[in-house]
Tab-separated table of N, CA and C in Angstrom:
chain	number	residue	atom	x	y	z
A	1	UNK	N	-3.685	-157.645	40.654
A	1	UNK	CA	-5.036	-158.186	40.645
A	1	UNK	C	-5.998	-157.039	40.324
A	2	UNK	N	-6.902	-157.531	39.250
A	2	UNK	CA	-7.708	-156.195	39.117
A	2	UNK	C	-8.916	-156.500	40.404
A	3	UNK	N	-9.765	-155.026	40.692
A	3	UNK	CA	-10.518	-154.669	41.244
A	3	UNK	C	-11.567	-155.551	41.198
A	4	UNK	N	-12.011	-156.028	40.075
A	4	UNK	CA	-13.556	-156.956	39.663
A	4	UNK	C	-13.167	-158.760	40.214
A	5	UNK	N	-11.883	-158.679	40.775
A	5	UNK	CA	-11.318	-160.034	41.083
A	5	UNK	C	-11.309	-160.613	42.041
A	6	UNK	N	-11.617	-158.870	42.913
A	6	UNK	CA	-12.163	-159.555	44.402
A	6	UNK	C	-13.319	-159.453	44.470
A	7	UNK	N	-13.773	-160.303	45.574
A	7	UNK	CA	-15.533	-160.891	46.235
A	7	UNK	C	-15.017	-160.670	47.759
A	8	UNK	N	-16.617	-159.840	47.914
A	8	UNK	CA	-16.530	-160.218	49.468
A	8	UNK	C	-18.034	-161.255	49.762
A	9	UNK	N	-17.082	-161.544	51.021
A	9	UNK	CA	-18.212	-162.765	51.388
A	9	UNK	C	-18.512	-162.609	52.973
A	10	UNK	N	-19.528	-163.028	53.877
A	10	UNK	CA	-19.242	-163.241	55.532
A	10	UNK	C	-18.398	-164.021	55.659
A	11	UNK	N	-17.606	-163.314	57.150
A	11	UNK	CA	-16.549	-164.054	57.032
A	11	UNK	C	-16.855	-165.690	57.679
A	12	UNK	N	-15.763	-166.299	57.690
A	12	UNK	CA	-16.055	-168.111	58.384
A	12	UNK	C	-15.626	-168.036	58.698
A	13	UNK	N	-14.896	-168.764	59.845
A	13	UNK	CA	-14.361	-169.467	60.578
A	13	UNK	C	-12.897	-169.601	60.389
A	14	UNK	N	-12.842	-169.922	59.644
A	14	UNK	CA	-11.458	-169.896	58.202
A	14	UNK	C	-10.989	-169.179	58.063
A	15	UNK	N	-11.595	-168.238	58.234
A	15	UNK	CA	-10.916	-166.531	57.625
A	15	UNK	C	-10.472	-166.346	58.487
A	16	UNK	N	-10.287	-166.309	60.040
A	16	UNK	CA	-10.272	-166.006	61.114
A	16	UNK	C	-8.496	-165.458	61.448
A	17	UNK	N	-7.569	-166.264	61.171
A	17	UNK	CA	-6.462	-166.926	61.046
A	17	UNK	C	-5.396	-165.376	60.497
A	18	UNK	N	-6.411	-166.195	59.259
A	18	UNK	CA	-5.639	-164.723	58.056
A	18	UNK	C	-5.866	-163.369	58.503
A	19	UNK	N	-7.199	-163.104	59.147
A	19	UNK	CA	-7.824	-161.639	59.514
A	19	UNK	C	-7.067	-161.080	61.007
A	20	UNK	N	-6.845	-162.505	61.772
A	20	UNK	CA	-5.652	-161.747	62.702
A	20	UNK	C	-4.307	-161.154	62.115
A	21	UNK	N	-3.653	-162.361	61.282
A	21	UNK	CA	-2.221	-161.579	61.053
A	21	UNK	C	-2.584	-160.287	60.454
A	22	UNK	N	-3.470	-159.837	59.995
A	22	UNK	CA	-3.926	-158.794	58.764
A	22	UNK	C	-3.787	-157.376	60.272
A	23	UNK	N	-4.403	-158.054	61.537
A	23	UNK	CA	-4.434	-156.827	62.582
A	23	UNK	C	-3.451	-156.663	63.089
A	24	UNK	N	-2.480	-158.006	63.395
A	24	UNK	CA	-1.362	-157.792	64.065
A	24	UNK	C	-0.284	-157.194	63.627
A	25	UNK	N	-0.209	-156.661	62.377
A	25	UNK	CA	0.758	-156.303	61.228
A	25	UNK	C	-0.463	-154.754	60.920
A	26	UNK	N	-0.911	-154.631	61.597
A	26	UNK	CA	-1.510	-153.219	61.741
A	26	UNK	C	-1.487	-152.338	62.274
A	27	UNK	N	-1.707	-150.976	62.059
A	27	UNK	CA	-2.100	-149.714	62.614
A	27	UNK	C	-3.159	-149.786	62.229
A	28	UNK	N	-4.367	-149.394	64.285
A	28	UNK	CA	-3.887	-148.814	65.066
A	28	UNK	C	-3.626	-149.877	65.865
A	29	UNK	N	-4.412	-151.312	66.118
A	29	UNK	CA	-3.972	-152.022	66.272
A	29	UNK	C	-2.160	-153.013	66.741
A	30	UNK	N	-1.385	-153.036	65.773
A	30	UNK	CA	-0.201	-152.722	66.268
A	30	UNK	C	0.921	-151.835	67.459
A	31	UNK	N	0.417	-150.652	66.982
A	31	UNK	CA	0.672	-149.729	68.140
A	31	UNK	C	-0.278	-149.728	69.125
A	32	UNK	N	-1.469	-149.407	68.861
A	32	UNK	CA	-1.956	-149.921	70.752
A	32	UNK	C	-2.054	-151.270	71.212
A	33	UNK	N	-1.188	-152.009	70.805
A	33	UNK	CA	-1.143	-153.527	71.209
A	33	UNK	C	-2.599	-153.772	71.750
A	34	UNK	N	-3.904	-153.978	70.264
A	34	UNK	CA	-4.900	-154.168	70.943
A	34	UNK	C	-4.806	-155.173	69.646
A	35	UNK	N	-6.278	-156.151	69.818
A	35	UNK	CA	-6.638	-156.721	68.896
A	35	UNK	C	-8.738	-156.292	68.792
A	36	UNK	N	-8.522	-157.719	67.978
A	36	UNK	CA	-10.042	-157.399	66.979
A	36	UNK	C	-10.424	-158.693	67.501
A	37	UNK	N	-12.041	-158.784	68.141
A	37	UNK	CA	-12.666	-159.905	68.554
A	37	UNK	C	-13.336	-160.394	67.502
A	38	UNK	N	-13.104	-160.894	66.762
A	38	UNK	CA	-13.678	-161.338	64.959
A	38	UNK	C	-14.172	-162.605	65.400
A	39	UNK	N	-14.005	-164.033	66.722
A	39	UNK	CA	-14.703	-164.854	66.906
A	39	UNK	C	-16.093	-164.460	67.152
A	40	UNK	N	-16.182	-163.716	68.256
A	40	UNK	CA	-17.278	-163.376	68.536
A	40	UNK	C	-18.297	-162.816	68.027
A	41	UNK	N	-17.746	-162.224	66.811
A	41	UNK	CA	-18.404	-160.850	66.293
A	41	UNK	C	-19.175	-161.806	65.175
A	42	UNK	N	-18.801	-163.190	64.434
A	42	UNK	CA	-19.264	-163.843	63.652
A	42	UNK	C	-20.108	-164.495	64.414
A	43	UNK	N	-20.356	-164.805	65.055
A	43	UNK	CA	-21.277	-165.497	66.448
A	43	UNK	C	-23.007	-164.612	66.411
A	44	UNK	N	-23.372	-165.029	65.706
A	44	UNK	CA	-25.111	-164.255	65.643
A	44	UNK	C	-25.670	-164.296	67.118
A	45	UNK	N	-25.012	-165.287	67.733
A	45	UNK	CA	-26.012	-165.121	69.279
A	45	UNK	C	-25.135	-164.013	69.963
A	46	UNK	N	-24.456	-163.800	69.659
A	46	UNK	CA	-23.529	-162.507	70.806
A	46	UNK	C	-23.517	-161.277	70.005
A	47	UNK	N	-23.978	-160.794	68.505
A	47	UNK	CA	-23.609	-159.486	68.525
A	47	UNK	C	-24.302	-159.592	67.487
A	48	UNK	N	-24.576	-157.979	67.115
A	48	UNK	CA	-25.255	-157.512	65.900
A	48	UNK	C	-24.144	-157.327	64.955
A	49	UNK	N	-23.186	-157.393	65.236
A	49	UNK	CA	-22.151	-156.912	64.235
A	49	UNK	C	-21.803	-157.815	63.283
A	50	UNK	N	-21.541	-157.707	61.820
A	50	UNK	CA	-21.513	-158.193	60.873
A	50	UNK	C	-19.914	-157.957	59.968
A	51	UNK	N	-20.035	-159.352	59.584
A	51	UNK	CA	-18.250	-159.441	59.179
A	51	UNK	C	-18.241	-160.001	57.943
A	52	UNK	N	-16.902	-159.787	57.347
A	52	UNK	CA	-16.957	-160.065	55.756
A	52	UNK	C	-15.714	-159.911	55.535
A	53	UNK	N	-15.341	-160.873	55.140
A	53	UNK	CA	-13.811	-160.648	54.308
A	53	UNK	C	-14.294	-160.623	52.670
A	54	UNK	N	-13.198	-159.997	52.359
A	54	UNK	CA	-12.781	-159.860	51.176
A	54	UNK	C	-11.937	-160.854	50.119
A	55	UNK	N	-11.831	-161.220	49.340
A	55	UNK	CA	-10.622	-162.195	48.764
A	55	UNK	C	-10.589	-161.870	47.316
A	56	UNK	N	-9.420	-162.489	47.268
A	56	UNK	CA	-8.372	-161.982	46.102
A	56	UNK	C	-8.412	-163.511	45.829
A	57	UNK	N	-8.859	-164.658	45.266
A	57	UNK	CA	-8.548	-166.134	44.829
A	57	UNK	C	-9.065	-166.591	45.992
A	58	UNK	N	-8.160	-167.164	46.357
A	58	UNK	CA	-8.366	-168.079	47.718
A	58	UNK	C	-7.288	-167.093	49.072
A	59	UNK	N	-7.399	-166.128	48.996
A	59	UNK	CA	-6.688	-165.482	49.269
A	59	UNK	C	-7.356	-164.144	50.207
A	60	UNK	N	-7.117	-163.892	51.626
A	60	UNK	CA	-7.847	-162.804	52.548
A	60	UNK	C	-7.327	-161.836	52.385
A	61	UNK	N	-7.826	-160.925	51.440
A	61	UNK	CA	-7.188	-159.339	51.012
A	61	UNK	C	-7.341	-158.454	52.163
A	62	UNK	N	-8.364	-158.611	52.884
A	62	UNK	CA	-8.877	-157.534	54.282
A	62	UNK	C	-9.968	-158.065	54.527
A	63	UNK	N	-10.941	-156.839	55.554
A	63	UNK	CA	-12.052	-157.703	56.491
A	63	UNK	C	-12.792	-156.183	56.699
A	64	UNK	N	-14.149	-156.263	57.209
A	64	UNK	CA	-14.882	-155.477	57.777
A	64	UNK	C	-15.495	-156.237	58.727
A	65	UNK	N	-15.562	-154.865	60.278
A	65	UNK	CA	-16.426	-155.420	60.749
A	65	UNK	C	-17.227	-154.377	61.126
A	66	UNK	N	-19.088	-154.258	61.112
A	66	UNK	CA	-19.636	-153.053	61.313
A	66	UNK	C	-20.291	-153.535	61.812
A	67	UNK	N	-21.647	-152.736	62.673
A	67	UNK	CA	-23.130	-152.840	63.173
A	67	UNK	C	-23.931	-151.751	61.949
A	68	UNK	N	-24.668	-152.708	61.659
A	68	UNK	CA	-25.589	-151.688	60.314
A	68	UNK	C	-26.809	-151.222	60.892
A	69	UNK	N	-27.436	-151.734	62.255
A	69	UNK	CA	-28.492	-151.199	63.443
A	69	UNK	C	-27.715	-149.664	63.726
A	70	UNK	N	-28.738	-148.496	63.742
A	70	UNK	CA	-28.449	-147.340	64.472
A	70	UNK	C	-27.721	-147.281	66.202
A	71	UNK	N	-26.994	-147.568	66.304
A	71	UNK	CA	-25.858	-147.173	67.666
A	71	UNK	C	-25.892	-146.073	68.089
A	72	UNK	N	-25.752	-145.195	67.522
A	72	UNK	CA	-25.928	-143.723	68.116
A	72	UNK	C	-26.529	-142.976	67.323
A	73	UNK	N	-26.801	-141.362	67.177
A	73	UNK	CA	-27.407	-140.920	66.309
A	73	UNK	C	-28.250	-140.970	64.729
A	74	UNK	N	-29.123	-141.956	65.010
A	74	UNK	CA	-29.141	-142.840	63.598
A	74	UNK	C	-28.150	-143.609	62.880
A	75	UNK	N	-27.257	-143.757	63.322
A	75	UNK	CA	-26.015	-144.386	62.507
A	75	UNK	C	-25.085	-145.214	62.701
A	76	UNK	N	-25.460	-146.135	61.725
A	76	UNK	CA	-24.522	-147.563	61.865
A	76	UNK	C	-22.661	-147.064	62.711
A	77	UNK	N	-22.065	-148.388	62.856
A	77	UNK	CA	-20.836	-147.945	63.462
A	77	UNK	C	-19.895	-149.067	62.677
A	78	UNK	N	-18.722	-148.450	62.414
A	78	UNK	CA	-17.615	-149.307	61.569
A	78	UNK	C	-16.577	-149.892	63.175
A	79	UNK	N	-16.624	-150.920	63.407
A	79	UNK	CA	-15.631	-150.934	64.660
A	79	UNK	C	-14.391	-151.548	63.852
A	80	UNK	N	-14.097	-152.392	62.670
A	80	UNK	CA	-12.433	-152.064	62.269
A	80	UNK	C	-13.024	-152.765	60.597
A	81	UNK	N	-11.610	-152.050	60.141
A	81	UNK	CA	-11.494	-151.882	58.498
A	81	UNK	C	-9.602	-152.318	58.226
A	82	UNK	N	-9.404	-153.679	57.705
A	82	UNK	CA	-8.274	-153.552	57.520
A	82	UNK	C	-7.722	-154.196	56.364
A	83	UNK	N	-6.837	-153.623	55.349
A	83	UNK	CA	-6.670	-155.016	54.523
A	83	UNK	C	-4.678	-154.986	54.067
A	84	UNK	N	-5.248	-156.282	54.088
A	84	UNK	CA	-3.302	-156.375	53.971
A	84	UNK	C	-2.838	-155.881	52.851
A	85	UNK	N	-1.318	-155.640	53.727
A	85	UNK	CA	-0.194	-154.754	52.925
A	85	UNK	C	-0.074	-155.198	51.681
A	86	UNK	N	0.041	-156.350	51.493
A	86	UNK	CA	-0.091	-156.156	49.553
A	86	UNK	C	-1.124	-156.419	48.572
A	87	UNK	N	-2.617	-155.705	49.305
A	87	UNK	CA	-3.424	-155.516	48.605
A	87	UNK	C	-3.811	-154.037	49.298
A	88	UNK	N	-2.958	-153.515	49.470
A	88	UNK	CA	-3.369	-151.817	50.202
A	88	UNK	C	-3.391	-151.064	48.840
A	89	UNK	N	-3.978	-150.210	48.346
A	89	UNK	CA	-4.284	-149.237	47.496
A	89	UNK	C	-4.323	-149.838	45.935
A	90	UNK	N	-5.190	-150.947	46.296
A	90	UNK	CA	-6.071	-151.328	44.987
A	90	UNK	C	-7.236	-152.024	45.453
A	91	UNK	N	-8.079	-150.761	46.131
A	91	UNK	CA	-9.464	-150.509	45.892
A	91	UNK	C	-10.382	-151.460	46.609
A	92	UNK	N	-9.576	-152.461	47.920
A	92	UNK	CA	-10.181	-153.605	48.745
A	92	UNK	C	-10.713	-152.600	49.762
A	93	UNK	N	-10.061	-151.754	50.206
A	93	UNK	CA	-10.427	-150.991	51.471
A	93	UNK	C	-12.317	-150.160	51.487
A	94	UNK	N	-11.992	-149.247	49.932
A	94	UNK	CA	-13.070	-149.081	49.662
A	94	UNK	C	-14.304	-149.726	49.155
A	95	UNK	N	-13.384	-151.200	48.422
A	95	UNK	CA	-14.820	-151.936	47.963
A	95	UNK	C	-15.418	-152.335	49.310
A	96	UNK	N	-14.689	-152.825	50.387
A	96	UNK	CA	-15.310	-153.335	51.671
A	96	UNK	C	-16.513	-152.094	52.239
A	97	UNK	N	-15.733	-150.907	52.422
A	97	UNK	CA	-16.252	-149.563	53.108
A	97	UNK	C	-17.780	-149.242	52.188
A	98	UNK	N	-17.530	-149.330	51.120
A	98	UNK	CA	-18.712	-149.263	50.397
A	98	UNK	C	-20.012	-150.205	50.108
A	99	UNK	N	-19.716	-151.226	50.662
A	99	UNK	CA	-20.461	-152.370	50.923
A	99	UNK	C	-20.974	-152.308	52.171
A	100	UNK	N	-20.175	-152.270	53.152
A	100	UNK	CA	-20.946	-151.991	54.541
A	100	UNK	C	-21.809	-150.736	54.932
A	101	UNK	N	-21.790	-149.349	53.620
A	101	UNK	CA	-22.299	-148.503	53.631
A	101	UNK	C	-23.654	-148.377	52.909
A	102	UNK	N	-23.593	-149.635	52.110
A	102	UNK	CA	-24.459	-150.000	51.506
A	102	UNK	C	-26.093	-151.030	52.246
A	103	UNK	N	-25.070	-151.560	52.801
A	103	UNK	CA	-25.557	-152.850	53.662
A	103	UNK	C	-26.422	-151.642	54.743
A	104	UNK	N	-25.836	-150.472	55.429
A	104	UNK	CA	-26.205	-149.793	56.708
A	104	UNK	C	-27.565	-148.830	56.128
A	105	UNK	N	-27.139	-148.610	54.932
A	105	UNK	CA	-28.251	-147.475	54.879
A	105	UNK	C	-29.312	-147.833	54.518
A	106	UNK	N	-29.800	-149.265	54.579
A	106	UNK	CA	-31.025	-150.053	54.630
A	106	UNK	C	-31.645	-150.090	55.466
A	107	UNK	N	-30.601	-149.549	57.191
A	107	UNK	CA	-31.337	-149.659	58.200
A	107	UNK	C	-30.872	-148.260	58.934
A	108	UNK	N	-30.246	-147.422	58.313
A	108	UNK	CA	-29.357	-146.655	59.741
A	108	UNK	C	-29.243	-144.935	58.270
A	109	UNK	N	-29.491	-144.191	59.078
A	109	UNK	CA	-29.121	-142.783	57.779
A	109	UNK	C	-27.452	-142.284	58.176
A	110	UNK	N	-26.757	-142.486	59.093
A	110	UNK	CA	-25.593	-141.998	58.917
A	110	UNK	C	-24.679	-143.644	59.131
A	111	UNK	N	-23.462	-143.503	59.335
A	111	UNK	CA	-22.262	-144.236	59.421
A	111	UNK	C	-21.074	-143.659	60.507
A	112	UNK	N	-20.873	-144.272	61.272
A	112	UNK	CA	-20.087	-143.514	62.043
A	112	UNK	C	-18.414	-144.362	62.351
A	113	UNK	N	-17.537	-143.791	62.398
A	113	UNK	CA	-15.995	-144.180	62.704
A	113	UNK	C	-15.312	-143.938	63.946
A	114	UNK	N	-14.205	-144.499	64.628
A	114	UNK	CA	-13.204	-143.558	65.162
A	114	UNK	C	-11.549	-144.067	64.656
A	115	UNK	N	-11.019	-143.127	64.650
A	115	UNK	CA	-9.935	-143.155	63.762
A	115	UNK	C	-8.959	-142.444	64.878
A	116	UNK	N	-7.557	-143.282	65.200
A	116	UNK	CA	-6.410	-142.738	65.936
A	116	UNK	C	-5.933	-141.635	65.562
A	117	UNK	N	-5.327	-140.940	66.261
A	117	UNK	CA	-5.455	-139.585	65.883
A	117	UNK	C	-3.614	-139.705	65.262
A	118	UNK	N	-3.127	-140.707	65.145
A	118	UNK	CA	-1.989	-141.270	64.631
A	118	UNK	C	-2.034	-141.996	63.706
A	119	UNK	N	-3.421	-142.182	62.989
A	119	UNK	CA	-3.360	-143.063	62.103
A	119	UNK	C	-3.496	-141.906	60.869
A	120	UNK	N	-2.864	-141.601	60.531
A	120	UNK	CA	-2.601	-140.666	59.181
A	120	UNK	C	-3.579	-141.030	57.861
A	121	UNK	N	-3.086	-142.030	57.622
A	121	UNK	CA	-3.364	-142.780	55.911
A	121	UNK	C	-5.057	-143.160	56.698
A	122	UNK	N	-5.187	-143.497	57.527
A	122	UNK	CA	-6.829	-143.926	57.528
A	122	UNK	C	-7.485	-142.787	57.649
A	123	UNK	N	-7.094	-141.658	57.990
A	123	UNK	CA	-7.866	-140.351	58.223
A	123	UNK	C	-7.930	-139.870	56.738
A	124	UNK	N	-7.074	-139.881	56.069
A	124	UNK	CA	-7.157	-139.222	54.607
A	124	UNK	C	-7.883	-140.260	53.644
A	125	UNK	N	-7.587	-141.594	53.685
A	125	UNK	CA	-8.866	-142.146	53.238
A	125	UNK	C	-10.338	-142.368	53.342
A	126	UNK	N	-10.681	-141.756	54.712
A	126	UNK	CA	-12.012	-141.860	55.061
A	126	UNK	C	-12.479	-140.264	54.832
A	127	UNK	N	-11.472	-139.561	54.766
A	127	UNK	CA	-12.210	-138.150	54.137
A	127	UNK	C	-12.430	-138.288	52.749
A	128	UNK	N	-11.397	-139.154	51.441
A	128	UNK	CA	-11.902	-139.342	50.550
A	128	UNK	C	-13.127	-140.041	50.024
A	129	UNK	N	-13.286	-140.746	51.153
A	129	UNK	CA	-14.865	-141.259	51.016
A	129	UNK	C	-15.596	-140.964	51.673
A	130	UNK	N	-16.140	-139.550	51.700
A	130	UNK	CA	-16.851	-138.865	52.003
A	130	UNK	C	-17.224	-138.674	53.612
A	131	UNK	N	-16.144	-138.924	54.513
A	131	UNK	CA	-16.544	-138.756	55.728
A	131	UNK	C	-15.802	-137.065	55.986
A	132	UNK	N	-16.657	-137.224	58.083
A	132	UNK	CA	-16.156	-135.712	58.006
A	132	UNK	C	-15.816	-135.936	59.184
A	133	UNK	N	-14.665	-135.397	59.938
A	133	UNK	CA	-14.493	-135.317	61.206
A	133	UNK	C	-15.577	-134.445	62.215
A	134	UNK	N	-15.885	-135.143	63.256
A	134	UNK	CA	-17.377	-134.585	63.749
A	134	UNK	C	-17.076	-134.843	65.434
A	135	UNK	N	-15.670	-134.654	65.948
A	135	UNK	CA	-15.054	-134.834	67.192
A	135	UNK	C	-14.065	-135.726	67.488
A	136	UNK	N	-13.570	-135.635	69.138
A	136	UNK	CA	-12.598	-135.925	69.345
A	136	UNK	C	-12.730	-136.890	70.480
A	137	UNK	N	-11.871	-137.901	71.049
A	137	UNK	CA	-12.007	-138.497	72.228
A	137	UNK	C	-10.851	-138.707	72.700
A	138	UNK	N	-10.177	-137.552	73.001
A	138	UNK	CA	-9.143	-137.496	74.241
A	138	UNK	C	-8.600	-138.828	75.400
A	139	UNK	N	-7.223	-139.122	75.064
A	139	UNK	CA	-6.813	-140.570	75.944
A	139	UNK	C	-8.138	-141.738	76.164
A	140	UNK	N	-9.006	-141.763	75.380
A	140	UNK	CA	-9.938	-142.590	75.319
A	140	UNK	C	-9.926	-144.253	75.571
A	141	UNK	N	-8.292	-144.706	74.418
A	141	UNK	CA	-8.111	-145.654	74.622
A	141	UNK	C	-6.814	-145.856	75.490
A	142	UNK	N	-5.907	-144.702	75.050
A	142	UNK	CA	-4.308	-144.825	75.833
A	142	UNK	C	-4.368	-143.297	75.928
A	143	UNK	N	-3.512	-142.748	76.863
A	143	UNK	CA	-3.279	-141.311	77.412
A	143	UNK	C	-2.533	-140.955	76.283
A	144	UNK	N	-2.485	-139.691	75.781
A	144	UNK	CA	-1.575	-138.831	74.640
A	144	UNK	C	-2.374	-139.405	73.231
A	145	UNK	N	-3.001	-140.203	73.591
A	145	UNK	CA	-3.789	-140.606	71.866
A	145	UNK	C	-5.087	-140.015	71.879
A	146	UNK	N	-5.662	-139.615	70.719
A	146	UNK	CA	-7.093	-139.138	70.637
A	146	UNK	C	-7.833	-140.275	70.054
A	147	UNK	N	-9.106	-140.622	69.331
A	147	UNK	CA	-9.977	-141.251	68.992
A	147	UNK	C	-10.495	-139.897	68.107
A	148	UNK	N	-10.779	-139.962	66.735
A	148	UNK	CA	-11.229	-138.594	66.078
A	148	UNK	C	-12.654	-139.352	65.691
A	149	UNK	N	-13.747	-138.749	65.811
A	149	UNK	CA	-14.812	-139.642	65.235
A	149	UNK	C	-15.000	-138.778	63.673
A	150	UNK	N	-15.452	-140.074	63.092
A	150	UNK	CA	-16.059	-139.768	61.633
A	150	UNK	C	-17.105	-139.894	61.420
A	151	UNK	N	-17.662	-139.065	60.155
A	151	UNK	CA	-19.185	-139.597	60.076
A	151	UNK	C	-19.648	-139.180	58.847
A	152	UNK	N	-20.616	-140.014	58.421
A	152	UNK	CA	-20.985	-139.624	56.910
A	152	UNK	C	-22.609	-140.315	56.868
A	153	UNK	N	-23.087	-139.012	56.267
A	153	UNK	CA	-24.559	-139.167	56.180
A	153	UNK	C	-24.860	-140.234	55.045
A	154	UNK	N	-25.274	-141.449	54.743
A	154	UNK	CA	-25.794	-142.198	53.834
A	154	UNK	C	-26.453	-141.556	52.885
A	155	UNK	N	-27.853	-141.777	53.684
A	155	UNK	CA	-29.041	-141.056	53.001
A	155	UNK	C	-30.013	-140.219	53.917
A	156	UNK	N	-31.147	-139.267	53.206
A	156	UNK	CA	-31.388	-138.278	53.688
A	156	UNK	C	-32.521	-138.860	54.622
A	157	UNK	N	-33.155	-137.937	56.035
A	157	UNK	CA	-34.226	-138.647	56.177
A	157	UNK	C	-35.028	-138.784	56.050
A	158	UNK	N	-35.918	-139.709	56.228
A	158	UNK	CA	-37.319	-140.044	55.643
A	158	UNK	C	-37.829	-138.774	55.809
A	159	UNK	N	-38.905	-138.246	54.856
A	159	UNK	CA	-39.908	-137.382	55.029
A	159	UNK	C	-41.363	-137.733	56.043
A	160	UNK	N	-41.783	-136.528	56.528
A	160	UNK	CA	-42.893	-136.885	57.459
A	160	UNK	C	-43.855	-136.613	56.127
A	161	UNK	N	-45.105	-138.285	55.937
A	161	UNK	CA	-46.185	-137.691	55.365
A	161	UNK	C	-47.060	-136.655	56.213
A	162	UNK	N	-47.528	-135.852	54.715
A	162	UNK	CA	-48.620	-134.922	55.533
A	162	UNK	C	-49.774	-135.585	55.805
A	163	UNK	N	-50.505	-135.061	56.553
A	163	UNK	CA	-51.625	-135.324	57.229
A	163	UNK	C	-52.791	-134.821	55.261
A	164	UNK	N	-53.901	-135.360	55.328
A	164	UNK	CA	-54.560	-134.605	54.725
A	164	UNK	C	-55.888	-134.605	55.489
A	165	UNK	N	-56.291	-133.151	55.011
A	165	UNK	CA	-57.500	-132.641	55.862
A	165	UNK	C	-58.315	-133.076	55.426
A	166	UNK	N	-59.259	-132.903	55.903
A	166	UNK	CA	-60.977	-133.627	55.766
A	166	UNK	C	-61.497	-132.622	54.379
């Protein structure tokens, strides 16, 4: 499937289904036998966070889910990025990542991640798109695992106008 073939859209209701097996058949997910609250997160009365699958036809290639509101230091937060195994490394991961980076820096100057400190392939893809490791969070979620945070400046910040004198 070429690249221009997928659309992302918010996700529905519908998507819901497909976007679990997509986590349960995941790292980090998989290994920390956790999941992804994607009902809720589509739910405008319970969260700021914003969701979107991706598709390939009629078909759920992967999903984002972010807050594009400043969370911490000016900067939006990615809470999961995943897209299935046989649309992994043709360009869903980043078209999603780049959309929600797009979407954030309308409201937020950085972007922020955390990434298992076991998740290999997501750490080297989020440095190729321009993130930077910017700390650590020690047994955060399970003992012997870290949480590495990422982060990548959008855009620069606003300038202060000057004052002009009388």
């Amino acid at each position: 499937m070429t690249r221009n073939a997928f659309t992302i859209m918010p996700m529905k209701k519908s998507h819901i289904p497909a976007c679990d097996a997509i986590v349960t058949g995941s790292d980090p997910w998989k290994r920390l036998n956790e999941s992804v609250d994607l009902r809720g997160a589509i739910s405008a009365k319970t969260t700021s966070a914003r969701a979107y699958v991706c598709m390939a036809g009629r078909e759920t290639a992967g999903f984002i889910l972010f807050i594009p509101e400043p969370v911490f230091a000016r900067g939006g937060y990615l809470r999961a990025l995943a897209v299935a195994p046989r649309f992994q490394r043709q360009g869903v991961g980043r078209k999603l990542l780049s959309f929600a980076e797009k979407t954030t820096s309308e409201r937020a100057l950085h972007f922020f991640l955390c990434v298992s400190s076991f998740n290999r392939r997501a750490q080297v893809f989020y440095r190729k798109c321009g993130y930077r490791k910017a700390g650590s969070l020690p047994g955060i979620i399970r003992p012997g695992i870290a949480e590495f945070i990422y982060w990548k400046r959008l855009r620069k910040s606003p300038s202060r106008a000057r004052r002009s004198e009388p």
